[in-house]
Amino acid sequence: MLNISDNKDNEMIEQKSILFKTLKTPGAGKVVAKVLVGVSLLFFILLFFPWQQNIRATGKITAFSPGERPQSIQSAIAGRIEAWRITEGQFVEKGDTILTLSEVKDDYFDPQLLDRTAQQIEAKKQGIEAKKDKVEALEQQIEALEKLQVAKFEQAKNKLQQARFKLTSDSVDFEAEKVRFANQENIFERNKKRFDAGNIALTKFQELESKFQESKMKLVSSENKFLESKTEVINAQVNISGVQAEYQDKISKARSDLNNTTAEVFEAEAALAKLENQYSNYEIRTSNYQLIAPQSGYVVKAMKAGVGETIKEGESVAQVMPENPQLAVEMYVRAMDVPLIQKGRKARIEFDGWPALQFSGWPSVSVGTFGGVVQVIDRVNSVNGEFRILVTPDPEEEPWPEQLRIGSGTKGWVMLDNVPVWYEIWRQLNGFPPSLYSAPEESVLKKEEGKK
């Protein structure tokens, strides 16, 4: 028979009860569960906290004004370094000599080049003055010839008028003599018939013949005078044309000499201008033997070393950094972020070598970062396809450290609008660009109006 009894069943039930008591939930587990629930609840609450969107970018420190950035000092002429007047790191004032050059081109070796060129200029000036005096003399000569031409022309006209008057007088005398001669001829013919008829004496006929011959002689003489007067009129007319031609020839010759001399004056003035240009070039080149600082600042780097080394035209020999430049941060942002950034946007800057703890979404709790304002956004992209922006210190925030140097690296955040944390997480996971709800210009204007 089997040894089965109720006591064994009771023992098994008791053992199971002891086991369940051993496996009950410990107090530490309850604490962990409560912590996890609290953290989950806290995280859920944080999802609805405001998060300020931003655009991250890296860059470096530069000067806001181009004139305050490091500038290379270049030589305007080719030359040989004779002496350095400064050392690296030295502060120089505007106009201080950086180095001294000597000439290397044979066209400028003459030590008296400026003096000799000045002598050529003076000689050319004197030659121009002499030619100008000749021009003035020729002008006076032309004026005198024109006056003399007028006088001679009037004189010739007067002679012509006198010849015409004389011609008129002689023509009247000639006509009168013709009448007298006709009368004498008539008398002579009638008396000749009477003489032939024996009505008058020979003596009387000879007397009448003598008067007839005398009248004929006077007629010929009067005719000659008349012809001479006509010739004088013709000669007077020819004389007028001759006077005009003679003096016109003299005036034309004088004008030709005047034009030639004037042309010589112009050529001499052109040569003088060329000489003066050469003199100015020589003078400026001589002044370029001393390479001077274009502005006050520190000599940060000498690109040429030693004495006797030759440099080319336009070659850099040193760099000068202005003393107190207005600093700015030069950052580059993606093309998709450019439409969200406008002038006046706030930014947070973290400088290399400056300890910082940055919470981009909560800039108020960030430590070691400094405020900035976007001042410049380039209109075109750079070589890498990104767009450059310039950020200057925010006057409402803590000033930037004095220890900053141009060229130091930076990290920056351009601050945009506030959104819930859950939206920012969702945006980051999906790769969407930040949201823009209002134009920054309006907010900037509101702030400015509030200040007023």
XYZ file of C-alpha atoms in Angstrom:
452
model
C 0.000 0.000 0.000
C 1.133 3.543 -0.663
C 2.202 5.705 2.212
C -0.084 8.642 1.527
C -1.208 11.040 4.221
C -2.482 14.624 4.691
C 0.693 15.772 6.515
C 2.743 15.754 3.338
C 0.314 18.017 1.583
C 0.481 20.503 4.397
C 4.286 20.508 4.284
C 4.293 21.310 0.538
C 1.858 24.211 1.004
C 4.018 25.612 3.781
C 7.193 25.433 1.635
C 5.445 27.309 -1.220
C 4.365 30.070 1.144
C 7.913 30.527 2.391
C 9.173 30.778 -1.248
C 6.626 33.491 -2.187
C 7.585 35.474 0.879
C 11.249 35.335 -0.209
C 10.468 36.656 -3.777
C 8.489 39.799 -2.780
C 9.419 43.220 -4.412
C 12.382 44.887 -2.600
C 12.288 48.581 -1.531
C 15.169 49.604 -3.913
C 13.185 48.486 -6.920
C 10.325 50.661 -5.917
C 12.675 53.637 -5.684
C 14.087 53.006 -9.143
C 10.628 52.681 -10.572
C 9.582 55.943 -9.006
C 12.732 57.668 -10.355
C 12.103 56.385 -13.865
C 8.513 57.532 -13.727
C 9.621 60.929 -12.454
C 12.287 61.300 -15.143
C 9.791 60.271 -17.813
C 7.303 62.775 -16.483
C 9.991 65.468 -16.339
C 11.104 64.682 -19.886
C 7.504 64.835 -21.061
C 7.112 68.237 -19.412
C 10.396 69.437 -20.931
C 9.096 68.588 -24.369
C 6.722 71.541 -24.062
C 9.365 73.980 -22.834
C 10.348 76.797 -25.293
C 13.455 76.145 -27.355
C 15.137 78.949 -29.301
C 16.062 77.759 -32.747
C 19.490 78.627 -34.101
C 21.816 78.180 -37.015
C 25.269 76.882 -36.238
C 28.345 78.086 -38.039
C 32.092 78.221 -37.595
C 34.413 81.028 -38.506
C 37.201 83.251 -37.325
C 37.790 86.687 -35.894
C 38.429 89.516 -38.326
C 38.174 93.312 -38.417
C 34.808 94.791 -39.362
C 36.323 97.596 -41.439
C 38.550 96.523 -44.370
C 40.930 99.335 -43.505
C 41.533 97.851 -40.045
C 42.424 94.349 -41.232
C 46.042 93.158 -41.526
C 47.506 94.835 -44.572
C 50.518 93.893 -46.625
C 53.023 96.639 -47.319
C 54.044 96.350 -50.951
C 56.862 98.026 -52.806
C 55.762 100.202 -55.714
C 59.156 99.820 -57.424
C 61.741 97.138 -57.879
C 64.786 97.642 -55.712
C 67.419 96.258 -53.386
C 66.974 96.307 -49.607
C 69.601 98.589 -48.075
C 68.427 98.706 -44.447
C 65.529 97.650 -42.227
C 64.257 100.415 -39.948
C 61.920 98.305 -37.790
C 61.691 94.927 -36.068
C 58.832 92.453 -36.016
C 56.261 93.227 -33.350
C 57.261 96.893 -33.224
C 54.560 99.561 -33.178
C 54.913 102.065 -36.003
C 53.123 105.338 -36.636
C 51.650 106.258 -39.993
C 54.493 107.574 -42.163
C 57.304 105.769 -40.310
C 59.970 104.209 -42.519
C 59.847 100.419 -42.744
C 62.918 99.894 -44.910
C 65.194 101.703 -47.361
C 65.657 100.595 -50.976
C 68.281 101.347 -53.604
C 67.889 101.403 -57.383
C 68.376 98.315 -59.539
C 67.388 99.670 -62.994
C 70.089 101.345 -65.093
C 67.644 103.993 -66.349
C 67.684 105.578 -62.900
C 71.315 105.096 -61.818
C 72.260 108.775 -62.406
C 72.416 110.424 -58.937
C 71.682 113.833 -60.538
C 68.749 112.573 -62.602
C 66.280 115.021 -61.066
C 68.614 118.026 -61.493
C 69.365 117.217 -65.121
C 65.700 116.699 -65.910
C 64.901 120.013 -64.216
C 67.524 121.735 -66.436
C 65.927 120.217 -69.542
C 62.537 121.477 -68.379
C 63.912 125.001 -67.841
C 65.586 125.039 -71.273
C 62.395 123.845 -72.910
C 60.433 126.578 -71.114
C 62.829 129.258 -72.380
C 62.547 127.889 -75.910
C 58.768 128.059 -75.648
C 58.934 131.659 -74.436
C 61.162 132.591 -77.400
C 58.761 130.972 -79.836
C 55.841 132.747 -78.176
C 57.679 136.052 -78.627
C 58.128 135.186 -82.302
C 54.420 134.404 -82.554
C 53.608 137.770 -81.020
C 55.991 139.533 -83.438
C 54.445 137.768 -86.416
C 50.974 138.734 -85.240
C 52.082 142.375 -85.016
C 53.678 142.109 -88.458
C 50.452 140.717 -89.917
C 48.476 143.494 -88.287
C 50.862 146.108 -89.709
C 50.711 144.563 -93.179
C 46.919 144.553 -93.075
C 46.893 148.235 -92.120
C 49.468 149.071 -94.814
C 47.433 147.084 -97.325
C 44.385 149.194 -96.523
C 46.426 152.414 -96.841
C 48.020 151.365 -100.124
C 44.672 150.275 -101.448
C 43.133 153.630 -100.599
C 46.122 155.388 -102.165
C 45.748 153.343 -105.349
C 42.036 154.097 -105.403
C 42.814 157.801 -105.110
C 45.274 157.572 -107.997
C 42.643 155.789 -110.038
C 40.140 158.496 -109.243
C 42.646 161.202 -110.196
C 43.425 159.381 -113.427
C 39.743 159.194 -114.215
C 39.329 162.905 -113.514
C 42.311 163.672 -115.755
C 40.901 161.368 -118.410
C 37.640 163.284 -118.312
C 39.464 166.590 -118.568
C 41.667 165.402 -121.421
C 38.694 163.942 -123.230
C 36.959 167.328 -123.040
C 40.106 169.072 -124.298
C 40.397 166.496 -127.037
C 36.803 167.068 -128.145
C 37.360 170.832 -128.038
C 40.495 170.523 -130.153
C 38.621 168.363 -132.607
C 36.034 171.129 -132.944
C 38.746 173.762 -133.339
C 40.570 171.589 -135.826
C 37.387 171.109 -137.838
C 36.817 174.859 -137.855
C 40.430 175.559 -138.864
C 40.242 172.882 -141.499
C 37.038 174.426 -142.869
C 38.620 177.906 -142.867
C 41.759 176.552 -144.492
C 39.825 174.788 -147.254
C 37.688 177.848 -148.044
C 40.716 180.167 -148.100
C 42.663 177.713 -150.199
C 39.950 177.948 -152.810
C 40.064 181.710 -152.537
C 43.883 181.596 -152.820
C 43.650 179.411 -155.854
C 41.178 181.893 -157.277
C 43.608 184.723 -156.479
C 41.277 186.436 -154.084
C 43.709 186.533 -151.155
C 47.361 187.186 -150.835
C 49.928 184.493 -150.320
C 50.915 185.899 -146.979
C 47.363 185.656 -145.729
C 47.057 182.089 -147.046
C 50.320 181.068 -145.403
C 49.140 182.532 -142.122
C 45.897 180.542 -142.369
C 47.845 177.415 -143.300
C 50.109 177.926 -140.312
C 47.085 178.199 -138.019
C 45.641 175.067 -139.588
C 48.847 173.113 -138.959
C 48.987 174.487 -135.408
C 45.404 173.346 -134.819
C 46.236 169.948 -136.206
C 49.263 169.753 -133.933
C 47.121 170.671 -130.910
C 44.589 168.035 -131.907
C 47.282 165.359 -132.034
C 48.733 166.574 -128.760
C 45.304 166.567 -127.142
C 44.666 163.099 -128.481
C 47.970 161.905 -127.073
C 47.109 163.365 -123.668
C 43.724 161.671 -123.836
C 45.312 158.344 -124.683
C 47.878 158.813 -121.892
C 45.057 159.488 -119.436
C 43.294 156.333 -120.527
C 46.558 154.450 -120.032
C 46.946 155.981 -116.564
C 43.434 154.846 -115.630
C 44.246 151.325 -116.778
C 47.554 151.436 -114.901
C 45.777 152.701 -111.780
C 43.290 149.826 -111.977
C 46.133 147.364 -112.454
C 47.943 148.993 -109.546
C 44.987 148.344 -107.260
C 45.034 144.644 -108.101
C 48.820 144.605 -107.717
C 48.642 146.206 -104.281
C 46.086 143.644 -103.141
C 48.128 140.740 -104.561
C 51.433 142.054 -103.166
C 50.221 142.579 -99.620
C 48.073 139.478 -99.648
C 51.206 137.512 -100.520
C 53.141 139.155 -97.683
C 50.297 138.569 -95.228
C 49.922 134.955 -96.331
C 53.626 134.349 -95.863
C 53.532 135.952 -92.428
C 50.501 133.834 -91.505
C 52.307 130.718 -92.685
C 55.273 131.600 -90.478
C 52.856 132.279 -87.626
C 51.164 128.908 -88.029
C 54.493 127.099 -88.217
C 55.751 128.865 -85.124
C 52.485 128.165 -83.288
C 52.812 124.493 -84.195
C 56.364 124.540 -82.876
C 55.067 126.078 -79.648
C 52.504 123.290 -79.288
C 55.128 120.633 -79.986
C 57.464 122.228 -77.469
C 54.675 122.384 -74.879
C 53.935 118.692 -75.484
C 57.617 117.892 -75.033
C 57.637 120.046 -71.899
C 54.616 118.191 -70.493
C 56.380 114.909 -71.191
C 59.514 116.124 -69.413
C 57.467 117.350 -66.455
C 55.729 113.973 -66.355
C 59.094 112.241 -66.331
C 60.305 114.565 -63.591
C 57.235 113.784 -61.468
C 57.741 110.070 -62.054
C 61.393 110.351 -61.086
C 60.457 112.362 -58.001
C 57.807 109.862 -56.926
C 60.167 106.971 -57.604
C 62.801 108.662 -55.455
C 60.281 109.007 -52.615
C 59.489 105.285 -52.959
C 63.048 104.430 -51.967
C 61.728 104.813 -48.414
C 58.958 102.273 -47.814
C 56.662 103.878 -45.243
C 53.832 102.548 -43.065
C 50.405 103.347 -44.586
C 48.775 103.445 -41.123
C 49.617 103.095 -37.462
C 49.867 99.556 -36.119
C 52.118 96.645 -35.255
C 54.508 95.002 -37.697
C 53.402 91.379 -37.415
C 55.468 89.762 -40.134
C 58.434 90.564 -42.352
C 58.227 88.625 -45.611
C 61.728 89.511 -46.750
C 64.882 89.020 -44.722
C 68.373 90.385 -44.761
C 70.064 93.282 -46.535
C 70.912 93.279 -50.224
C 67.985 91.121 -51.239
C 66.124 92.389 -54.299
C 62.357 92.718 -54.470
C 59.999 93.094 -57.429
C 57.376 95.712 -58.121
C 54.218 95.071 -56.098
C 55.915 92.436 -53.906
C 54.903 92.348 -50.228
C 57.671 92.933 -47.708
C 55.799 93.146 -44.376
C 52.363 93.128 -42.744
C 50.941 95.781 -40.435
C 48.121 95.155 -37.988
C 46.140 98.245 -36.825
C 46.297 98.943 -33.110
C 42.624 98.915 -32.062
C 40.501 97.379 -34.821
C 36.773 96.948 -34.433
C 36.482 93.174 -34.140
C 33.900 91.077 -35.928
C 33.330 87.375 -36.453
C 33.380 86.061 -39.993
C 31.176 82.968 -40.259
C 29.903 80.863 -43.138
C 26.390 79.431 -43.295
C 24.648 77.095 -45.708
C 22.626 78.454 -48.586
C 19.410 76.957 -47.164
C 19.894 78.960 -43.954
C 20.597 82.322 -45.596
C 16.908 83.318 -46.075
C 16.403 82.910 -42.297
C 19.189 85.330 -41.408
C 18.746 89.076 -41.703
C 20.661 92.057 -40.540
C 19.972 92.649 -36.847
C 19.675 88.982 -35.826
C 21.198 88.142 -32.456
C 24.016 85.604 -32.204
C 26.065 83.828 -29.545
C 29.789 83.418 -30.045
C 32.204 80.928 -28.475
C 35.880 81.827 -28.947
C 38.689 79.284 -29.206
C 40.686 79.141 -25.999
C 37.881 80.711 -23.970
C 36.084 78.201 -21.687
C 32.380 78.042 -22.395
C 29.321 75.892 -21.773
C 26.755 76.520 -24.459
C 23.066 75.588 -24.491
C 22.040 76.680 -27.957
C 18.315 76.447 -27.232
C 18.553 78.280 -23.924
C 21.124 81.047 -24.413
C 20.189 82.583 -21.049
C 21.806 79.676 -19.191
C 24.911 79.513 -21.410
C 28.252 80.293 -19.804
C 31.363 81.740 -21.469
C 29.675 82.816 -24.694
C 29.305 86.375 -25.885
C 26.559 88.221 -27.709
C 26.707 89.455 -31.240
C 24.579 91.077 -33.922
C 24.558 90.156 -37.626
C 25.710 93.223 -39.569
C 26.654 91.948 -43.045
C 25.330 89.144 -45.246
C 27.168 88.617 -48.510
C 25.167 88.884 -51.710
C 27.133 86.077 -53.372
C 28.420 82.766 -52.097
C 32.031 81.919 -51.440
C 34.165 79.267 -53.112
C 32.739 76.423 -51.011
C 29.137 77.408 -51.833
C 28.412 78.875 -48.398
C 27.547 82.494 -47.619
C 29.641 84.719 -45.384
C 28.132 86.781 -42.571
C 29.816 89.308 -40.278
C 28.809 89.490 -36.623
C 29.789 92.455 -34.453
C 29.608 92.737 -30.645
C 26.153 93.236 -29.181
C 26.163 96.596 -27.345
C 23.518 95.252 -24.938
C 25.664 92.278 -23.901
C 28.978 91.801 -22.120
C 31.889 93.181 -24.197
C 34.144 90.728 -25.956
C 37.446 89.820 -24.240
C 40.406 92.119 -24.864
C 42.684 89.115 -25.372
C 41.072 88.187 -28.684
C 43.295 88.225 -31.750
C 42.371 88.432 -35.407
C 42.404 85.012 -37.009
C 41.291 83.057 -33.921
C 38.655 80.408 -34.545
C 35.079 80.726 -33.345
C 31.856 78.783 -33.089
C 28.616 80.673 -33.455
C 24.892 80.333 -33.191
C 22.581 82.737 -34.980
C 19.474 82.863 -32.800
C 16.060 82.538 -34.451
C 12.564 82.067 -32.938
C 11.245 80.089 -29.954
C 9.529 76.730 -30.590
C 8.609 73.779 -28.290
C 11.351 71.279 -27.543
C 9.333 68.437 -29.103
C 9.090 70.392 -32.370
C 12.850 70.991 -32.435
C 13.538 67.285 -31.853
C 11.084 66.361 -34.590
C 12.682 68.936 -36.946
C 16.206 67.662 -36.281
C 15.182 64.048 -36.826
C 13.564 64.917 -40.164
C 16.314 67.301 -41.306
C 13.971 70.262 -41.804
C 15.298 73.857 -41.752
C 14.457 76.094 -38.783
C 11.086 77.821 -38.816
C 10.706 81.547 -39.291
C 7.496 83.073 -37.975
C 8.162 86.779 -38.128
C 10.554 89.068 -39.971
C 13.461 90.086 -37.737
C 13.289 93.664 -38.992
C 9.894 94.081 -37.316
C 11.145 92.804 -33.988
C 14.218 94.994 -34.213
C 12.049 98.027 -34.953
C 9.786 97.202 -32.005
C 12.795 96.986 -29.706
C 14.128 100.306 -30.955
C 10.719 101.936 -30.501
C 10.534 100.515 -26.984
C 13.920 102.027 -26.172
C 12.793 105.424 -27.402
